[in-house]
PDB file of C-alpha atoms and ligand atoms in Angstrom:
ATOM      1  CA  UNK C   1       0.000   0.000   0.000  1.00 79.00           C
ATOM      2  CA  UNK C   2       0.885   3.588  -0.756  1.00 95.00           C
ATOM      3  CA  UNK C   3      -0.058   6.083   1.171  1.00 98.00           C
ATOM      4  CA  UNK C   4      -2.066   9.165  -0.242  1.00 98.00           C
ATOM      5  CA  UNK C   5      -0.642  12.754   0.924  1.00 98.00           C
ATOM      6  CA  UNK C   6      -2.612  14.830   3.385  1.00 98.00           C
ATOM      7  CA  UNK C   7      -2.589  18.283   1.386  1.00 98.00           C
ATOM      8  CA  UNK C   8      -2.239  20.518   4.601  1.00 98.00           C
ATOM      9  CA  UNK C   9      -1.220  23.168   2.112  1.00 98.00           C
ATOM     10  CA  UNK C  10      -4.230  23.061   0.230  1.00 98.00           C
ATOM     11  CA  UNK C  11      -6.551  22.641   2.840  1.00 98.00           C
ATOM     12  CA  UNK C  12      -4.831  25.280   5.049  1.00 98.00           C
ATOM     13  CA  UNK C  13      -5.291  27.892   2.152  1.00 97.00           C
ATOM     14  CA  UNK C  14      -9.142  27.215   2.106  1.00 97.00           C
ATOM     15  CA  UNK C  15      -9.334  27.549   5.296  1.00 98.00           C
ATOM     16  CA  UNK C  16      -7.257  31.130   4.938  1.00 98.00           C
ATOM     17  CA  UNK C  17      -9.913  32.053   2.495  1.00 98.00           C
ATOM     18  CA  UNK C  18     -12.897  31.191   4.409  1.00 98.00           C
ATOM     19  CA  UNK C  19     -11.176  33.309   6.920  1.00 98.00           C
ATOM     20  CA  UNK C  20     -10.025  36.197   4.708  1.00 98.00           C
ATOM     21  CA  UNK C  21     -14.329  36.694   3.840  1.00 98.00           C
ATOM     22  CA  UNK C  22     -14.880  37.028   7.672  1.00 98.00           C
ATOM     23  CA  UNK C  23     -11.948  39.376   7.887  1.00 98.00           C
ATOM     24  CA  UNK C  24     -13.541  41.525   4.906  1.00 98.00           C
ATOM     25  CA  UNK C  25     -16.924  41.006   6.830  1.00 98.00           C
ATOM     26  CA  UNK C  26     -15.846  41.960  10.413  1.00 98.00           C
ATOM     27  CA  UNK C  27     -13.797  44.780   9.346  1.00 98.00           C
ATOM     28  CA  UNK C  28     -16.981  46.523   7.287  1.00 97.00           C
ATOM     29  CA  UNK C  29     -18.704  46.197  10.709  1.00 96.00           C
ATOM     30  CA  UNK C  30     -16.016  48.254  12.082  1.00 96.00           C
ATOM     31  CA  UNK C  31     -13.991  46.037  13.620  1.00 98.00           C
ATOM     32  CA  UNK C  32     -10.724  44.817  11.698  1.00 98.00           C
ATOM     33  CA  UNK C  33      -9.514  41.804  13.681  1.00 98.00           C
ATOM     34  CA  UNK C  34      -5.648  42.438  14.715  1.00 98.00           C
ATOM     35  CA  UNK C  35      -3.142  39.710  15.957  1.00 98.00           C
ATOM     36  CA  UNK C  36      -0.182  40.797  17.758  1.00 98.00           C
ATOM     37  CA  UNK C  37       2.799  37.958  17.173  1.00 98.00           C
ATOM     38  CA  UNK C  38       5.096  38.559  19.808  1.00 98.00           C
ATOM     39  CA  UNK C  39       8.938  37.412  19.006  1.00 98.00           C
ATOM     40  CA  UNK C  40      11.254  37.692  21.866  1.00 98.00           C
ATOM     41  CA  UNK C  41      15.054  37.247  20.425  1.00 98.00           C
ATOM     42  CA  UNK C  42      16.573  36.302  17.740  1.00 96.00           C
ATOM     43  CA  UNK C  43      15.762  32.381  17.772  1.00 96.00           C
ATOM     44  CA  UNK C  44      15.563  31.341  14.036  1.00 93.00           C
ATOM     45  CA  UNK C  45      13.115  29.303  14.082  1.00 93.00           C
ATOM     46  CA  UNK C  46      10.727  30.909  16.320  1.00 96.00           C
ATOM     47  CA  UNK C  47      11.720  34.183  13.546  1.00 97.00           C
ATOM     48  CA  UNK C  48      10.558  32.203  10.596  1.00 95.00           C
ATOM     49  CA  UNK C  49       7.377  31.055  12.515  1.00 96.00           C
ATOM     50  CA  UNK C  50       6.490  34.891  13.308  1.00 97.00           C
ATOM     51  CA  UNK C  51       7.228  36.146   9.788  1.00 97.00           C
ATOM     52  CA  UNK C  52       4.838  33.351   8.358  1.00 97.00           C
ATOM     53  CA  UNK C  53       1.974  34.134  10.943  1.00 98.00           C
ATOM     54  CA  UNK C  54       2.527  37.679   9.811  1.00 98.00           C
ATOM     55  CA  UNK C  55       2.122  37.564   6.639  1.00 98.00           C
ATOM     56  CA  UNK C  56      -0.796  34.987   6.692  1.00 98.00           C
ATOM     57  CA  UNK C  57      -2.254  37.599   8.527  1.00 98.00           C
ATOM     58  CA  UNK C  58      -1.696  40.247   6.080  1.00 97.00           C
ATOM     59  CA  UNK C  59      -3.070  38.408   3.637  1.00 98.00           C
ATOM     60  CA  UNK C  60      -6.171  37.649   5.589  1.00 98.00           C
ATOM     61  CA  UNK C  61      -6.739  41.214   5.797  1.00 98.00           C
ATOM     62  CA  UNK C  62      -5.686  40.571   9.184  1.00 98.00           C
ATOM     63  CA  UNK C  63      -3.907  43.081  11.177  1.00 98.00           C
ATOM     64  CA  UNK C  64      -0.329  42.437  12.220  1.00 98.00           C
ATOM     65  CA  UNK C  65       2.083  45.059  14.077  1.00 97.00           C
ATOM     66  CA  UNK C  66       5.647  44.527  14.234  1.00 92.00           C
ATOM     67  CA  UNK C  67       6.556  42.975  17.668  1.00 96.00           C
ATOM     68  CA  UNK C  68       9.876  42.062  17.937  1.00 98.00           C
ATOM     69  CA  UNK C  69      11.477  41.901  21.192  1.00 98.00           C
ATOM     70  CA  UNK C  70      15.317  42.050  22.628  1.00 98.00           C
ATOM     71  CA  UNK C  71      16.532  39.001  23.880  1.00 98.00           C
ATOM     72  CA  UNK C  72      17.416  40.715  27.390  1.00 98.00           C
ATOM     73  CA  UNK C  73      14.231  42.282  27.912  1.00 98.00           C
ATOM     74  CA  UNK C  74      13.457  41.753  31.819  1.00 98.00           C
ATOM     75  CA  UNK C  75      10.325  39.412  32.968  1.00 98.00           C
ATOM     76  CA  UNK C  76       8.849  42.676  34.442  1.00 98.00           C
ATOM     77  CA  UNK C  77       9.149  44.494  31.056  1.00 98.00           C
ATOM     78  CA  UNK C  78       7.820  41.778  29.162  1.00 98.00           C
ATOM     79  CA  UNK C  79       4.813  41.566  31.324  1.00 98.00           C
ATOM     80  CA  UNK C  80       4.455  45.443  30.723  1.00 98.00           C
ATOM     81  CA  UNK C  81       4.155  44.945  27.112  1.00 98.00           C
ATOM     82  CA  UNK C  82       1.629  42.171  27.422  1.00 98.00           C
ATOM     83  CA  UNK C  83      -0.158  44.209  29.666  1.00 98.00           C
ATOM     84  CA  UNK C  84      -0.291  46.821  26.643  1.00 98.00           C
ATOM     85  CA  UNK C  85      -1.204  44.220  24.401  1.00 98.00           C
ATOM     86  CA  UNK C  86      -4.367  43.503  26.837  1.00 98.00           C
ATOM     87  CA  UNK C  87      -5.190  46.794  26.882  1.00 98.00           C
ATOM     88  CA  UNK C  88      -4.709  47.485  22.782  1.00 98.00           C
ATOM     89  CA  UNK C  89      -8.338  47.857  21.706  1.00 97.00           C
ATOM     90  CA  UNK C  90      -6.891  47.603  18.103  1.00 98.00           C
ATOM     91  CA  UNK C  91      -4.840  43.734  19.115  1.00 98.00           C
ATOM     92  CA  UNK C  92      -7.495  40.699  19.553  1.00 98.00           C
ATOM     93  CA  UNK C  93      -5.501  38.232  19.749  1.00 98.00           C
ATOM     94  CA  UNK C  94      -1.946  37.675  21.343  1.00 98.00           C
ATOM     95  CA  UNK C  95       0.443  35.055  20.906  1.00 98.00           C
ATOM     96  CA  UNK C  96       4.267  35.309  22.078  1.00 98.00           C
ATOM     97  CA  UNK C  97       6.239  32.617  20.678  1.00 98.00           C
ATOM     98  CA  UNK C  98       8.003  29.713  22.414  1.00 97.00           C
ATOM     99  CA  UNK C  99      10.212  28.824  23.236  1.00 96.00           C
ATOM    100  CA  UNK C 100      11.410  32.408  25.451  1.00 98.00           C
ATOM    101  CA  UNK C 101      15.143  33.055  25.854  1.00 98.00           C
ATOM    102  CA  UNK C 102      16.539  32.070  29.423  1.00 97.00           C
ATOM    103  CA  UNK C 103      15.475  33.382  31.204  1.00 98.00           C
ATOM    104  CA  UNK C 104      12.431  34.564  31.039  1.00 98.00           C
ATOM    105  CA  UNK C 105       9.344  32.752  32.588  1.00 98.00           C
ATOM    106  CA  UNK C 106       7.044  31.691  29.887  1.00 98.00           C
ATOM    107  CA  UNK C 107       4.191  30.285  32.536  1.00 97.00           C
ATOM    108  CA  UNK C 108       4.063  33.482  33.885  1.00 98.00           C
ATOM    109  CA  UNK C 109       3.657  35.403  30.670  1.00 98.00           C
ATOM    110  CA  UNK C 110       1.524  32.927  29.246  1.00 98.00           C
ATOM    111  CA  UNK C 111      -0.384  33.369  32.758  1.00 98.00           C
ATOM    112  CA  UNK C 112      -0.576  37.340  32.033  1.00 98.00           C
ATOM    113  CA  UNK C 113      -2.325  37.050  28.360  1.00 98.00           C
ATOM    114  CA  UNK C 114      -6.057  38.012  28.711  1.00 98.00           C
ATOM    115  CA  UNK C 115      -8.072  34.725  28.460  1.00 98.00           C
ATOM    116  CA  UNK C 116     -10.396  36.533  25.809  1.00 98.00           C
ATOM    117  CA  UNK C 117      -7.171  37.583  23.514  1.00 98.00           C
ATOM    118  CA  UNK C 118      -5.226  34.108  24.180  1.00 98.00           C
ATOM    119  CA  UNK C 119      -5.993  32.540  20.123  1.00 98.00           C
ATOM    120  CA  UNK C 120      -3.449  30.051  21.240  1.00 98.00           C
ATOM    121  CA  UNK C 121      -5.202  28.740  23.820  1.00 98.00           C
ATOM    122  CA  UNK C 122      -1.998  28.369  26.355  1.00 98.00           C
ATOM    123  CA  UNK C 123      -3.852  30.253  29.529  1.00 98.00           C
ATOM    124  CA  UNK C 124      -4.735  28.102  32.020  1.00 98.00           C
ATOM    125  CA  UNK C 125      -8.329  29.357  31.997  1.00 98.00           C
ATOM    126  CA  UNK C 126      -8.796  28.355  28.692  1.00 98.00           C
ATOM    127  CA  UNK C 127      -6.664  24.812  29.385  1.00 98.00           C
ATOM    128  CA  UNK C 128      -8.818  24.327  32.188  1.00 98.00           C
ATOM    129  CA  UNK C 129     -12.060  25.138  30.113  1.00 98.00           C
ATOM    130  CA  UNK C 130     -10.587  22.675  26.484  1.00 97.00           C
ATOM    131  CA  UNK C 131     -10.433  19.702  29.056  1.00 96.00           C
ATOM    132  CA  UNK C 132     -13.816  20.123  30.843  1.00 96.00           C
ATOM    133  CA  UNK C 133     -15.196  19.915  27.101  1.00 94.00           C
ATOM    134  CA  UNK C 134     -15.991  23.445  26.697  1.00 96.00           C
ATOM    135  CA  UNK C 135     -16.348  23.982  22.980  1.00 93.00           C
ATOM    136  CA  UNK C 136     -16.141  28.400  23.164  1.00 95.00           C
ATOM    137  CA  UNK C 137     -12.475  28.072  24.517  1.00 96.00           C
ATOM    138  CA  UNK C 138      -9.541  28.728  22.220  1.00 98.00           C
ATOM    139  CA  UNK C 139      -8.233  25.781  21.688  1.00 97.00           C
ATOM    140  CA  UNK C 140      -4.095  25.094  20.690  1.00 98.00           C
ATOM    141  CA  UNK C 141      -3.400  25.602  16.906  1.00 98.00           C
ATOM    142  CA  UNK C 142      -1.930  22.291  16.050  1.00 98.00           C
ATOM    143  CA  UNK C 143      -4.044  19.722  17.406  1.00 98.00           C
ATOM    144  CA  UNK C 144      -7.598  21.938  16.183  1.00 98.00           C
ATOM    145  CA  UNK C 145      -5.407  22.104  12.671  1.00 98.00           C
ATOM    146  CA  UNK C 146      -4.693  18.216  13.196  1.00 98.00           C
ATOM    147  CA  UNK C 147      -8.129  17.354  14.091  1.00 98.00           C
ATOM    148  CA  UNK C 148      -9.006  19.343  11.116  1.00 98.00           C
ATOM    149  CA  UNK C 149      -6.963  17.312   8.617  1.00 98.00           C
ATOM    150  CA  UNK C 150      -8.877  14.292   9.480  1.00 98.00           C
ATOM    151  CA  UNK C 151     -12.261  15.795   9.073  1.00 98.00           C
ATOM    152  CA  UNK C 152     -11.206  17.093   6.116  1.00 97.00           C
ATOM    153  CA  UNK C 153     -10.073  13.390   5.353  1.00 98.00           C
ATOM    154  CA  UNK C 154     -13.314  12.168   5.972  1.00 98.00           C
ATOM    155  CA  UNK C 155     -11.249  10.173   8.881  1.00 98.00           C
ATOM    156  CA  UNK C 156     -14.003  10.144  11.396  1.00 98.00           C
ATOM    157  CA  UNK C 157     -11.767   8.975  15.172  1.00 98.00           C
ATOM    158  CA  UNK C 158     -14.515   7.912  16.741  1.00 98.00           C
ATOM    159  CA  UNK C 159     -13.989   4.482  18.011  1.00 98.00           C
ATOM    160  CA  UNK C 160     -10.355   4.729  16.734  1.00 98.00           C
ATOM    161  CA  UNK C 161      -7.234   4.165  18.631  1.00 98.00           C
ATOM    162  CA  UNK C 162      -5.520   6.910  18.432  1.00 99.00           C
ATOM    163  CA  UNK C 163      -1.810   6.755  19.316  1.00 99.00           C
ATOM    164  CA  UNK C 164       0.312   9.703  20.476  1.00 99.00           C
ATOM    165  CA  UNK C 165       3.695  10.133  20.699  1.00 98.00           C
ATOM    166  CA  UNK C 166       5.507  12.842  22.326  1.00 98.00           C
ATOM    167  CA  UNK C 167       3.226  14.823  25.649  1.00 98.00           C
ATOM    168  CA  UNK C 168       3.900  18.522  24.881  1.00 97.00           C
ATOM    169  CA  UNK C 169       1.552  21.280  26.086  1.00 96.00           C
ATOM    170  CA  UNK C 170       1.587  22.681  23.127  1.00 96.00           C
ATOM    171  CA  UNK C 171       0.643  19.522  20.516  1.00 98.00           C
ATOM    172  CA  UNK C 172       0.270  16.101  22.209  1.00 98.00           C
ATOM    173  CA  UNK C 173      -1.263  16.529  25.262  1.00 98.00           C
ATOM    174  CA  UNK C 174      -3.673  18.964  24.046  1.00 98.00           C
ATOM    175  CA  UNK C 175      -4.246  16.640  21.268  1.00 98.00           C
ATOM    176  CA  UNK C 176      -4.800  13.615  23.141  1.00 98.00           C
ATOM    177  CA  UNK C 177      -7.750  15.638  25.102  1.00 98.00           C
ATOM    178  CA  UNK C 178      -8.890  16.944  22.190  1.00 98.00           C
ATOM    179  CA  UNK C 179      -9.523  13.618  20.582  1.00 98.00           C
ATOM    180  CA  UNK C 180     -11.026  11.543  23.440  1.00 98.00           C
ATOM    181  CA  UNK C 181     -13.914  13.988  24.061  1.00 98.00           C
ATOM    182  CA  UNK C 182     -17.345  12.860  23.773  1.00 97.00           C
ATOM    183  CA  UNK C 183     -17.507  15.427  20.603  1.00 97.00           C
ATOM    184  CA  UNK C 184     -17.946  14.523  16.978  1.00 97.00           C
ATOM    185  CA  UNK C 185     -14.773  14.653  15.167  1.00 98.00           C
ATOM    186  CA  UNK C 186     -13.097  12.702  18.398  1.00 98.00           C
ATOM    187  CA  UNK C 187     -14.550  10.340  20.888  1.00 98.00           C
ATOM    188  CA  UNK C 188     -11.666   7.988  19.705  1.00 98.00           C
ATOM    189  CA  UNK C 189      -9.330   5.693  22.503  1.00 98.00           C
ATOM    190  CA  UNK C 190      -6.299   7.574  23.250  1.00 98.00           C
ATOM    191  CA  UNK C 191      -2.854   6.231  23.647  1.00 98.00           C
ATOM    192  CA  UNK C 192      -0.465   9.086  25.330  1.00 98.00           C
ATOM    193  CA  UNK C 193       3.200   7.605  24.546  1.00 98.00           C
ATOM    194  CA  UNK C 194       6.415   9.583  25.540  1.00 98.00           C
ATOM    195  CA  UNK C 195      10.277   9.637  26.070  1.00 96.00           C
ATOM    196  CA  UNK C 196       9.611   7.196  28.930  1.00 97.00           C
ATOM    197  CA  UNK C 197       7.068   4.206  27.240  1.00 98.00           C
ATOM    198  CA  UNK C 198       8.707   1.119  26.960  1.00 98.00           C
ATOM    199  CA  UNK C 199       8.830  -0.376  23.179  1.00 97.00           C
ATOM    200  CA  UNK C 200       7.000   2.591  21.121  1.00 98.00           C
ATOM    201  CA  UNK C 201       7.092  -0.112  18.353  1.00 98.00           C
ATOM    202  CA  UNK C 202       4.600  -1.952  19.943  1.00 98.00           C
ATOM    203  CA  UNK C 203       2.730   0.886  21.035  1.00 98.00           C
ATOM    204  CA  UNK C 204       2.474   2.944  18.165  1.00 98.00           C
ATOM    205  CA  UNK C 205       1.439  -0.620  15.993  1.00 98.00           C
ATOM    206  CA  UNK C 206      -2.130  -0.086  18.030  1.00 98.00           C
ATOM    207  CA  UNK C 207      -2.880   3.046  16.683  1.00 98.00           C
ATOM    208  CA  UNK C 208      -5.678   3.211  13.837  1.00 99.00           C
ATOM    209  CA  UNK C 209      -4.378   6.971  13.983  1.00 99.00           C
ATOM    210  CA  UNK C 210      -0.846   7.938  14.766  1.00 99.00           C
ATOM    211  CA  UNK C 211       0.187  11.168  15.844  1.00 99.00           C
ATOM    212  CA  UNK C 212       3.905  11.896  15.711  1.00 98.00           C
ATOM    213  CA  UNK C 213       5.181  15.217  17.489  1.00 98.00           C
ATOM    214  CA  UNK C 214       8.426  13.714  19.808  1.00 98.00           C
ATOM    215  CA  UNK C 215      10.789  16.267  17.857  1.00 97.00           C
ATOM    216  CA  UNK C 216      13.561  13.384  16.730  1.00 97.00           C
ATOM    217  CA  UNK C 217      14.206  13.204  12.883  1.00 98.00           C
ATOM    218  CA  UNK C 218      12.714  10.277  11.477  1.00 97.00           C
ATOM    219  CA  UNK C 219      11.831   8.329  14.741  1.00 98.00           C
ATOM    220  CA  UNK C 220       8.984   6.777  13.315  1.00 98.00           C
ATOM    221  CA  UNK C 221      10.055   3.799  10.923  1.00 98.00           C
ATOM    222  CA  UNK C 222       7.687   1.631   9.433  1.00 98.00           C
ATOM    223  CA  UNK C 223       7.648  -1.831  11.775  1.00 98.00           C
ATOM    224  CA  UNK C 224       6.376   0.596  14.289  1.00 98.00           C
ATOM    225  CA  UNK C 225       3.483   1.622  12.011  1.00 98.00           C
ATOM    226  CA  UNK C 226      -0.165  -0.266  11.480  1.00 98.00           C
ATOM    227  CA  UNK C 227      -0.330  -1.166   8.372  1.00 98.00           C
ATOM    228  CA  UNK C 228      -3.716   1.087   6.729  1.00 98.00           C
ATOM    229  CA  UNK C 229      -3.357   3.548   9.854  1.00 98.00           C
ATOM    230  CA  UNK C 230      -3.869   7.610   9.108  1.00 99.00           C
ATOM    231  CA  UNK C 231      -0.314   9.174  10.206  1.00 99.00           C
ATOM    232  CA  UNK C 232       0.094  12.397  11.163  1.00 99.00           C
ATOM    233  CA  UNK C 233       3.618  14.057  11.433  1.00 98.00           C
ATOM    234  CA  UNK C 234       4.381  16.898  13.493  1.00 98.00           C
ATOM    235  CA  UNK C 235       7.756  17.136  13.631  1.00 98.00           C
ATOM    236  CA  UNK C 236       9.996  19.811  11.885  1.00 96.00           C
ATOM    237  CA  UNK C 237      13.577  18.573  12.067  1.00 96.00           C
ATOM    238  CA  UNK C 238      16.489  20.233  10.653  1.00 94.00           C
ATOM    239  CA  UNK C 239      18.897  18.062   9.192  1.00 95.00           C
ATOM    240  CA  UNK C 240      22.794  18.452   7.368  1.00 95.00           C
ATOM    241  CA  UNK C 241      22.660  18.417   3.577  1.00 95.00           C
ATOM    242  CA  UNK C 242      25.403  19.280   1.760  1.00 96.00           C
ATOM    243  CA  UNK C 243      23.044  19.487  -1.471  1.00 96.00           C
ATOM    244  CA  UNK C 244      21.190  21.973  -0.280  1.00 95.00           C
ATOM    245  CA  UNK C 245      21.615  26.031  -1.029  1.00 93.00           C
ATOM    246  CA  UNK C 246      21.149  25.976   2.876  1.00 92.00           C
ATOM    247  CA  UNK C 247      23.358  23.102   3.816  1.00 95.00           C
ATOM    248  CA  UNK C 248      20.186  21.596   5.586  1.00 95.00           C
ATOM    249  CA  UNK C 249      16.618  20.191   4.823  1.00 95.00           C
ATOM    250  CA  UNK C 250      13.445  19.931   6.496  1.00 95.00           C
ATOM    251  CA  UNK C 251      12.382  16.239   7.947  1.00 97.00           C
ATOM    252  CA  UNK C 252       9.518  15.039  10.349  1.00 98.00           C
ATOM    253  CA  UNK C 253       9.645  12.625  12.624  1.00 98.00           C
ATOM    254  CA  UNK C 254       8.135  10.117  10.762  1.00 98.00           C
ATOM    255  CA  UNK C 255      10.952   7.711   7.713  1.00 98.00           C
ATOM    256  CA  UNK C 256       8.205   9.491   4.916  1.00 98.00           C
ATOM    257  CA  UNK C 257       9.626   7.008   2.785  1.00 98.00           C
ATOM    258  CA  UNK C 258       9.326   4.024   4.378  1.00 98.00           C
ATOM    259  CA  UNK C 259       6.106   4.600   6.428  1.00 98.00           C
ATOM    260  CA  UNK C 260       4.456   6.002   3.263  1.00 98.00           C
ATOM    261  CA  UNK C 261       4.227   1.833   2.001  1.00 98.00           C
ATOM    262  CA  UNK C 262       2.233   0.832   5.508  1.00 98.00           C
ATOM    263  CA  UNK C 263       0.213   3.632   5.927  1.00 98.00           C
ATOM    264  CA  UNK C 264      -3.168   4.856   4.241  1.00 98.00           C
ATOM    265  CA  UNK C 265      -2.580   8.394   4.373  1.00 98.00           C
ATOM    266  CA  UNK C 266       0.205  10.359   5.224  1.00 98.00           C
ATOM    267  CA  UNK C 267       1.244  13.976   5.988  1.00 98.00           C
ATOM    268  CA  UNK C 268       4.398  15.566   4.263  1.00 98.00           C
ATOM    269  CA  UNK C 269       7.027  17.592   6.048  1.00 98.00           C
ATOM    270  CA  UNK C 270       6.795  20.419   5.418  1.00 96.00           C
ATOM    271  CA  UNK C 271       3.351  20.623   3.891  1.00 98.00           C
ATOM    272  CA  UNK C 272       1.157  18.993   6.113  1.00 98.00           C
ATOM    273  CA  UNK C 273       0.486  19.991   9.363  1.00 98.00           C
ATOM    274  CA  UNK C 274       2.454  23.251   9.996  1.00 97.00           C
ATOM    275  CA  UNK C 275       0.446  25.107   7.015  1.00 98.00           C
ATOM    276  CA  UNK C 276      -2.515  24.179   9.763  1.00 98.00           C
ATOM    277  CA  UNK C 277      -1.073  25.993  12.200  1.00 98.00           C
ATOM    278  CA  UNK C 278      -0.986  29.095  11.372  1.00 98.00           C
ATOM    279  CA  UNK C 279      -4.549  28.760   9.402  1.00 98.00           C
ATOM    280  CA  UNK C 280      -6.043  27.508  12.973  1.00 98.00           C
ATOM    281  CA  UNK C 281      -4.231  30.675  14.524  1.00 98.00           C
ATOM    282  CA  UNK C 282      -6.032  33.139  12.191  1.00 98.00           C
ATOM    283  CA  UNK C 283      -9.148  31.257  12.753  1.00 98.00           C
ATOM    284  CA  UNK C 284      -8.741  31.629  16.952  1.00 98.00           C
ATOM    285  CA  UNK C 285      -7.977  35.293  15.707  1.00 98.00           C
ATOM    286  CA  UNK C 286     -11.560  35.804  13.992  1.00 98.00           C
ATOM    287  CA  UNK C 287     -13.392  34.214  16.909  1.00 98.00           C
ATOM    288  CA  UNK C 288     -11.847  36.489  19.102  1.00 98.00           C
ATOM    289  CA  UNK C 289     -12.380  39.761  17.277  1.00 98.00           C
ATOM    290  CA  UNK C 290     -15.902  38.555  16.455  1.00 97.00           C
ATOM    291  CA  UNK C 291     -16.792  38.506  20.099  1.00 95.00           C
ATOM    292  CA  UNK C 292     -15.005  41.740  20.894  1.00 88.00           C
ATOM    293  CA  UNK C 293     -17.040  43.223  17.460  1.00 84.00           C
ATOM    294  CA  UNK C 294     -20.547  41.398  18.881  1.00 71.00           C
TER     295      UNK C 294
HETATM  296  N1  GUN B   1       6.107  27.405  19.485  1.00 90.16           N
HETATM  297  C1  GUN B   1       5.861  26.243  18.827  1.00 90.16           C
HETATM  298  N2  GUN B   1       4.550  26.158  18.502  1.00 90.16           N
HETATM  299  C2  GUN B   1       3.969  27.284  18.959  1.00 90.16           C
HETATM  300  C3  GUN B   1       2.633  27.771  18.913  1.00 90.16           C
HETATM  301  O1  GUN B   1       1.701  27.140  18.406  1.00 90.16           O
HETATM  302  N3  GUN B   1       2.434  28.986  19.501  1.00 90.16           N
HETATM  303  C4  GUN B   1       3.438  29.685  20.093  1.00 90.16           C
HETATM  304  N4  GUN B   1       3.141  30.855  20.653  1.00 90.16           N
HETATM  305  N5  GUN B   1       4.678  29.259  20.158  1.00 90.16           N
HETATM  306  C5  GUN B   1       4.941  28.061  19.583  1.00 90.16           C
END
């Protein structure tokens, strides 16, 4: 078996139209939604991340201030600025990218973010409100934009086994919830596997659905794979190649290659689900200026 690709390209940019008309909508109701995408340092990741939030935002109709922060800026003055950002009746949504240089306390800032303007969904408040199934909370970019890839699909998980590997805030545990809710779209048995789960092999050959975000270049090979199951990758590895203009190249977690023969449908990295992302984001961004517009 081969594998079909999951376009997350494609579906993300429907998704960025669909959210460019509410833009267009909300702003001739007199309310143009605004995102403020704070970037603390120089990390380059985390830099490439922010530009491409940015200018998905601009080309949303979305509006997007410049927000780039030293990499010595104190806790306190960092708090000042997302106090700002609270106050900003033009700014509906805030995110400040992780990781934060050392060392800075990202609990606290994420702690300081106004539930109502947190589109990524990192406050506790709205944590607290995801896992006691409340379907108005923000919810994290990458599992909504993951959960969204298997709608769009048609890959219903209910009744699935869903298999996760790697327990971040920001992707796999939030996923994991996400999926085992008594929701349509989820209601699926969920396997949380980590850094610490004794022969992932054996674990991740359960799941009807595998989820992939553990952040090691191709850690998934194929004898650890189901053969038919739907595998999403969430990894974005860098890794050497002299035949590149860059002297690197892109990889998930996930042997594409190999895993692409076992599985029924597959994600490409880059492609799949980081495209999501950011369409999920602008999404969370909508919602919120639509409530501060209503
Ligand atoms: N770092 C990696 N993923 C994310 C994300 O979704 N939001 C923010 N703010 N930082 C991240």
């Amino acid at each position: 078996m081969t594998a079909e690709l999951i376009d997350g390209k494609q579906i993300a940019s429907e998704i960025r139209a669909e959210v460019a008309e509410s833009a267009l909508d909300l702003t001739e109701r007199g309310t143009r939604p605004g995102l403020a995408a704070v970037l603390v340092g120089d990390d380059p990741a985390s830099q490439v991340y922010v530009r491409m939030k940015k200018r998905a935002c601009e080309e949303a109709g979305i509006y997007a201030p410049d927000m780039h922060l030293p990499a010595d800026i104190s806790q306190s003055e960092l708090l000042d600025r997302v106090e700002q950002l609270n106050e900003d009746p033009k700014i509906h949504g805030i995110l400040v990218q992780l990781p934060l240089p050392d060392p800075l306390d990202e609990a606290e800032v994420m702690l300081r973010v106004r539930p109502e303007k947190d589109v990524d969904g990192f406050h506790p408040v709205n944590v607290g409100r995801m896992v006691s199934g409340d379907m108005d909370a923000f919810r994290p970019a990458t599992p909504a934009g993951i959960q969204e890839l298997l709608k769009r699909i048609d890959c219903d998980p209910q009744g699935k086994h869903v298999v996760v590997m790697g327990r971040s805030n920001i992707v796999g545990r939030p996923v994991a919830e996400i999926l085992s809710q008594k929701q349509p779209w989820a209601n699926a048995t969920v396997t949380l596997a980590h850094s610490r789960t004794h022969d992932m092999g054996e674990i991740g050959r359960l799941g009807d659905i595998l989820i992939v975000a553990i952040g090691r270049a191709d850690f998934v090979t194929p004898d650890m794979v189901k053969p038919g199951a739907v595998v999403i990758d969430v990894g974005v590895n860098r890794v050497d190649d002299p035949t590149r203009e860059k002297g690197y190249r892109l990889v998930g977690d996930v042997e594409f290659d190999g895993v692409r023969e076992v599985a029924s449908w597959i994600t490409p990295v880059p492609g799949g689900v980081g495209p999501m992302t950011i369409a999920m984001l602008l999404k969370n961004t909508i919602k919120a200026a639509g409530r501060f517009a209503a």
